[in-house]
Coordinates of C-alpha atoms and ligand atoms in Angstrom, one line a residue:
M35 CA -14.7 -79.5 62.5
M36 CA -16.8 -80.2 65.6
R37 CA -14.0 -79.4 67.9
K38 CA -13.3 -76.1 66.2
V39 CA -16.9 -74.9 66.5
C40 CA -16.9 -75.8 70.2
A41 CA -13.7 -73.9 70.9
T42 CA -15.2 -70.8 69.2
L43 CA -18.4 -70.9 71.2
A44 CA -16.4 -71.3 74.4
L45 CA -14.4 -68.2 73.6
V46 CA -17.5 -66.1 72.9
T47 CA -19.1 -67.2 76.2
M48 CA -16.0 -66.4 78.2
T49 CA -15.6 -63.0 76.7
S50 CA -19.1 -61.9 77.2
T51 CA -19.1 -63.2 80.7
A52 CA -16.0 -61.2 81.5
W53 CA -17.7 -58.1 80.2
A54 CA -20.8 -58.8 82.1
A55 CA -18.8 -59.3 85.2
F56 CA -17.0 -56.0 85.0
P57 CA -16.1 -54.8 87.5
D58 CA -15.3 -57.8 89.6
H59 CA -12.8 -56.1 91.9
P60 CA -12.1 -52.5 93.1
L61 CA -11.2 -49.8 90.7
T62 CA -8.6 -47.0 91.2
L63 CA -9.3 -43.4 90.4
I64 CA -6.0 -41.4 90.1
I65 CA -6.4 -37.8 91.3
P66 CA -3.5 -35.9 89.8
F67 CA -3.6 -33.2 92.5
P68 CA -3.3 -33.3 96.3
A69 CA -6.0 -34.2 98.8
G70 CA -8.2 -31.3 99.8
G71 CA -8.1 -29.5 96.4
P72 CA -10.9 -29.1 94.0
T73 CA -10.0 -32.1 91.8
D74 CA -9.9 -34.2 94.9
I75 CA -13.2 -32.9 96.2
V76 CA -15.1 -33.6 93.0
G77 CA -13.3 -36.9 92.4
R78 CA -14.1 -38.3 95.9
V79 CA -17.8 -37.4 95.8
A80 CA -18.2 -38.9 92.3
A81 CA -16.1 -42.0 93.1
A82 CA -18.2 -42.9 96.2
K83 CA -21.5 -42.8 94.3
A84 CA -20.3 -44.4 91.0
G85 CA -18.6 -47.2 93.1
T86 CA -22.0 -47.9 94.7
I87 CA -23.7 -48.0 91.3
L88 CA -21.0 -50.3 89.9
G89 CA -21.0 -52.6 92.9
Q90 CA -17.3 -52.2 93.5
P91 CA -15.4 -49.6 95.5
I92 CA -13.5 -46.9 93.5
V93 CA -10.3 -46.3 95.5
V94 CA -9.0 -42.8 95.2
E95 CA -5.2 -42.4 94.9
N96 CA -3.6 -38.9 94.8
R97 CA -0.6 -38.7 92.5
A98 CA 0.2 -35.0 92.4
G99 CA 2.9 -33.0 90.7
A100 CA 3.7 -31.0 87.6
S101 CA 0.2 -29.4 87.3
G102 CA -1.5 -32.8 87.2
T103 CA 0.6 -34.1 84.3
I104 CA 2.4 -36.8 86.3
G105 CA -0.8 -38.5 87.5
V106 CA -2.6 -38.2 84.2
G107 CA 0.6 -39.5 82.4
Y108 CA 0.4 -42.5 84.7
V109 CA -3.2 -43.2 83.6
A110 CA -2.2 -42.9 79.9
R111 CA 0.4 -45.7 80.4
S112 CA -1.9 -48.0 82.5
K113 CA -3.6 -51.1 81.2
P114 CA -6.8 -50.2 79.4
D115 CA -9.0 -52.7 81.3
G116 CA -11.3 -50.1 83.1
Y117 CA -9.7 -50.7 86.5
T118 CA -7.4 -47.7 86.3
L119 CA -9.1 -44.3 85.7
G120 CA -8.0 -40.8 86.2
L121 CA -9.4 -37.3 86.5
A122 CA -8.4 -35.0 83.7
T123 CA -8.7 -31.2 84.2
V124 CA -8.4 -28.1 82.1
S125 CA -4.8 -28.0 83.2
T126 CA -3.8 -31.5 82.2
H127 CA -5.7 -31.5 78.9
G128 CA -6.2 -27.8 78.1
T129 CA -3.2 -25.7 79.1
A130 CA -0.2 -27.9 79.9
P131 CA -0.1 -29.6 76.5
H132 CA 0.7 -26.2 74.9
L133 CA 3.4 -25.3 77.4
F134 CA 5.1 -28.3 78.9
P135 CA 8.4 -29.0 77.1
H136 CA 8.3 -32.7 77.9
L137 CA 4.7 -33.8 78.2
S138 CA 4.5 -37.7 78.4
Y139 CA 1.1 -38.0 76.8
D140 CA -1.2 -36.8 74.0
P141 CA -4.3 -35.3 75.6
V142 CA -6.5 -36.5 72.8
G143 CA -4.9 -39.7 71.5
D144 CA -3.8 -41.4 74.7
F145 CA -7.1 -41.4 76.6
T146 CA -10.6 -42.8 76.4
P147 CA -12.9 -40.0 77.7
I148 CA -15.6 -41.4 80.1
S149 CA -17.6 -38.4 81.5
N150 CA -16.9 -34.9 82.5
L151 CA -18.1 -34.8 86.1
A152 CA -18.2 -31.1 87.0
A153 CA -17.1 -27.6 86.2
S154 CA -16.2 -24.6 88.5
P155 CA -15.3 -21.0 88.2
N156 CA -12.0 -19.6 89.4
I157 CA -11.5 -16.9 91.9
L158 CA -8.9 -14.2 92.8
A159 CA -8.4 -14.0 96.5
I160 CA -5.9 -12.3 98.9
N161 CA -4.8 -12.6 102.5
P162 CA -6.9 -10.1 104.5
N163 CA -3.7 -8.2 105.4
Y164 CA -3.0 -7.4 101.8
P165 CA -3.4 -3.7 101.2
A166 CA -6.5 -3.9 99.0
K167 CA -10.2 -4.2 99.7
N168 CA -11.5 -4.8 96.2
L169 CA -10.3 -5.6 92.6
A170 CA -9.7 -1.9 91.7
E171 CA -7.5 -1.3 94.7
F172 CA -5.7 -4.6 94.0
V173 CA -5.0 -3.6 90.4
A174 CA -3.7 -0.2 91.5
H175 CA -1.4 -1.8 94.1
V176 CA 0.0 -4.4 91.7
R177 CA 0.6 -1.8 89.0
A178 CA 2.4 0.4 91.5
N179 CA 4.5 -2.6 92.6
S180 CA 4.9 -4.3 89.3
G181 CA 7.4 -7.2 89.4
K182 CA 7.8 -7.0 93.2
E183 CA 5.0 -9.3 94.4
S184 CA 4.0 -13.0 94.0
Y185 CA 0.9 -15.0 93.6
A186 CA 0.3 -18.6 94.6
N187 CA -1.2 -21.2 92.2
A188 CA -1.9 -24.9 91.8
G189 CA 0.9 -25.6 89.3
A190 CA 3.2 -24.0 86.8
C191 CA 1.4 -23.5 83.4
G192 CA -1.8 -25.0 84.9
V193 CA -5.1 -23.1 84.6
N194 CA -4.6 -21.0 87.8
D195 CA -1.1 -19.9 86.7
L196 CA -2.3 -19.1 83.2
G197 CA -5.4 -17.4 84.5
M198 CA -3.2 -15.0 86.5
I199 CA -0.6 -14.5 83.7
W200 CA -3.5 -13.6 81.4
F201 CA -5.0 -11.2 83.9
L202 CA -1.7 -9.5 84.6
Q203 CA -1.3 -9.0 80.8
L204 CA -4.7 -7.3 80.8
I205 CA -3.6 -4.9 83.5
D206 CA -0.1 -4.5 82.0
S207 CA 1.7 -5.6 85.2
K208 CA 4.0 -8.3 86.4
M209 CA 4.0 -10.6 89.5
S210 CA 6.1 -13.7 90.2
S211 CA 4.4 -17.1 90.0
V212 CA 4.8 -19.4 93.0
A213 CA 3.6 -22.8 91.8
Y214 CA 2.6 -25.6 94.2
R215 CA 1.6 -29.2 93.7
G216 CA -2.0 -28.2 93.9
S217 CA -4.6 -25.9 95.4
A218 CA -4.4 -27.2 98.9
P219 CA -0.8 -26.4 99.6
A220 CA -1.1 -23.1 97.7
I221 CA -4.0 -22.0 99.9
N222 CA -2.1 -22.8 103.1
D223 CA 0.6 -20.3 102.1
T224 CA -1.9 -17.6 101.2
I225 CA -3.7 -18.0 104.5
S226 CA -0.5 -17.8 106.4
G227 CA 0.6 -14.8 104.3
V228 CA 3.7 -16.3 102.8
V229 CA 2.3 -15.6 99.3
P230 CA -0.6 -13.2 99.9
V231 CA -2.4 -13.6 96.6
I232 CA -4.0 -16.7 95.0
F233 CA -5.8 -17.4 91.8
D234 CA -7.6 -20.7 92.5
N235 CA -10.4 -22.9 91.5
F236 CA -13.5 -21.9 93.4
P237 CA -14.3 -25.2 95.5
S238 CA -11.0 -25.2 97.3
T239 CA -11.1 -21.4 98.2
L240 CA -14.7 -21.2 99.1
P241 CA -14.6 -22.3 102.7
Y242 CA -11.7 -19.9 103.5
V243 CA -13.5 -17.0 102.0
K244 CA -16.6 -17.8 103.9
S245 CA -14.6 -18.0 107.2
G246 CA -12.8 -14.7 106.5
M247 CA -9.4 -16.3 106.2
L248 CA -9.2 -15.1 102.6
R249 CA -10.7 -12.0 100.9
A250 CA -12.3 -12.7 97.5
L251 CA -11.9 -10.0 94.8
A252 CA -13.4 -11.4 91.7
I253 CA -14.9 -14.6 90.3
T254 CA -14.7 -15.8 86.7
G255 CA -17.8 -16.7 84.7
T256 CA -20.8 -14.8 83.4
A257 CA -22.8 -14.7 86.7
R258 CA -22.1 -14.4 90.4
N259 CA -22.0 -17.7 92.3
P260 CA -24.9 -18.3 94.7
R261 CA -22.4 -19.7 97.3
L262 CA -20.7 -16.2 97.5
P263 CA -23.3 -13.8 96.1
D264 CA -21.3 -10.7 97.3
V265 CA -18.3 -11.5 95.2
P266 CA -18.5 -9.7 91.8
T267 CA -17.4 -11.3 88.5
F268 CA -14.4 -10.1 86.6
A269 CA -16.8 -9.2 83.8
E270 CA -18.9 -6.8 85.9
Q271 CA -15.7 -5.1 87.0
G272 CA -14.7 -4.3 83.5
Y273 CA -12.9 -7.5 82.3
Q274 CA -15.3 -8.9 79.7
G275 CA -13.9 -11.7 77.6
Y276 CA -11.6 -12.9 80.4
D277 CA -13.1 -16.4 80.8
V278 CA -11.3 -19.1 82.9
T279 CA -13.4 -22.1 83.7
S280 CA -12.1 -25.3 85.4
W281 CA -13.5 -28.8 84.8
Y282 CA -12.9 -32.3 86.1
G283 CA -13.6 -35.4 84.1
V284 CA -13.0 -39.1 84.2
V285 CA -10.7 -40.6 81.6
A286 CA -9.3 -44.1 81.0
P287 CA -6.2 -45.1 78.9
A288 CA -6.7 -45.3 75.1
G289 CA -7.9 -48.7 73.9
L290 CA -10.6 -49.3 76.4
S291 CA -13.4 -51.5 75.0
D292 CA -16.6 -49.8 74.1
A293 CA -18.5 -52.1 76.5
V294 CA -16.4 -51.3 79.5
R295 CA -16.4 -47.6 78.6
D296 CA -20.1 -47.5 78.4
K297 CA -20.6 -49.3 81.7
L298 CA -18.3 -46.8 83.4
A299 CA -19.9 -43.8 81.7
Q300 CA -23.4 -44.9 82.7
A301 CA -22.3 -45.2 86.3
F302 CA -20.6 -41.8 86.4
E303 CA -23.4 -40.1 84.5
Q304 CA -26.0 -41.6 86.9
A305 CA -23.8 -40.6 89.9
M306 CA -23.7 -37.0 88.6
H307 CA -27.4 -36.8 88.1
D308 CA -28.1 -38.2 91.7
P309 CA -29.7 -35.4 93.8
D310 CA -27.5 -36.1 96.8
T311 CA -24.2 -36.0 94.7
Q312 CA -25.4 -32.8 93.0
A313 CA -26.2 -31.2 96.4
K314 CA -22.7 -32.1 97.7
L315 CA -20.9 -30.7 94.7
E316 CA -23.1 -27.5 94.5
N317 CA -22.4 -26.9 98.2
A318 CA -18.7 -27.3 97.4
G319 CA -19.0 -24.6 94.7
A320 CA -18.9 -26.9 91.6
F321 CA -21.5 -27.4 88.9
P322 CA -22.3 -31.1 88.2
V323 CA -22.1 -32.1 84.5
G324 CA -22.1 -35.9 83.9
N325 CA -22.0 -35.9 80.1
T326 CA -21.5 -38.8 77.7
P327 CA -18.1 -40.1 76.4
Q328 CA -18.8 -38.6 73.0
E329 CA -19.7 -35.2 74.5
F330 CA -16.6 -35.3 76.7
A331 CA -14.3 -36.3 73.8
R332 CA -15.6 -33.2 71.8
Q333 CA -15.1 -31.0 74.9
I334 CA -11.5 -32.2 75.4
K335 CA -10.7 -31.4 71.8
A336 CA -12.3 -28.0 72.0
E337 CA -10.6 -27.1 75.2
T338 CA -7.2 -28.2 74.0
Q339 CA -7.8 -26.0 71.0
R340 CA -9.2 -23.0 72.9
W341 CA -6.3 -22.8 75.3
G342 CA -3.8 -23.2 72.5
E343 CA -5.3 -20.1 70.9
V344 CA -5.4 -18.1 74.2
I345 CA -1.7 -19.1 74.9
R346 CA -0.6 -18.2 71.3
K347 CA -2.5 -14.9 71.2
A348 CA -1.1 -13.8 74.6
G349 CA 2.4 -15.0 73.8
I350 CA 2.6 -17.1 77.0
K351 CA 5.7 -19.3 77.4
F352 CA 6.6 -22.0 79.9
Q353 CA 7.9 -20.5 83.1
A354 CA 9.4 -22.8 85.7
N355 CA 10.1 -21.3 89.1
Ligands
LIG518 N1 -6.2 -26.0 89.3 C1 -6.1 -27.4 89.0 C2 -6.9 -27.7 87.7 O1 -8.0 -27.2 87.5 C3 -6.6 -28.3 90.1 C4 -5.9 -28.0 91.4 C5 -6.1 -29.0 92.5 O2 -7.0 -29.9 92.4 O3 -5.4 -29.0 93.5 O4 -6.3 -28.3 86.8

């Protein structure tokens, strides 16, 4: 009897020590898009600060492809020990689940939501040599050349591809989608003029619009963005109800213990409420969020549902290039 009691006590002590010690070695944050894109920008800023708070570095690893679904699928299949985390986006958890024929994960059931880090608007931009100075001229040109031109985007059936498919339906026109592994390679081709139109997340496009390498025509959301106050919203140019917002949030595999989840969530929430982190993200064109696991879980469910409705209503089907 005595021996049995001792063994139980030893187990309890060991388990709570293991939790208290978390994390005792570096963590990995999988960014499912390439370096230099919006997911990467938000993820690296957050990882640096949250790592300092946790007392262990968070090493960022880019695993891009298939609109972020490859990297996020890898996270879903990782050990739920808190050391492998990933960034979910509106593409991986909102749009792709309704359109990808062979998705390797369930956006709700296969993850432990930790904290949504940030949100950002999207933007329609063109190479300065494209024959349009504003959205009205762009729409007229696309209509006159329906089916003949292409737009670049960060991944087939991701938010940027869908955002453009949706807009093209509103203006009753067609363009070909040229999907890349993420925003960074897509922007390169728009700047060089290979694919002169891009619908992109705001943070990756912002520096190129500022420098004049791209011309911005419209931004999503209800208000203009203070980083580019001269760029009108879609709504103020007649496209009310056309709402495409991107977001970037930390997830772990399903089955993570509540204690580890809460420790991670506290670190990321604190990181996102840090004035220095907030300034960095705002300068990059993102809005810091830093919500709780419960709020983020509700948000993922709502976004998965919302995009399902948009996709069904608009009759959008998977289109591979
Ligand atoms: N547009 C992607 C998304 O919001 C992110 C692209 C990137 O980070 O390169 O899901």
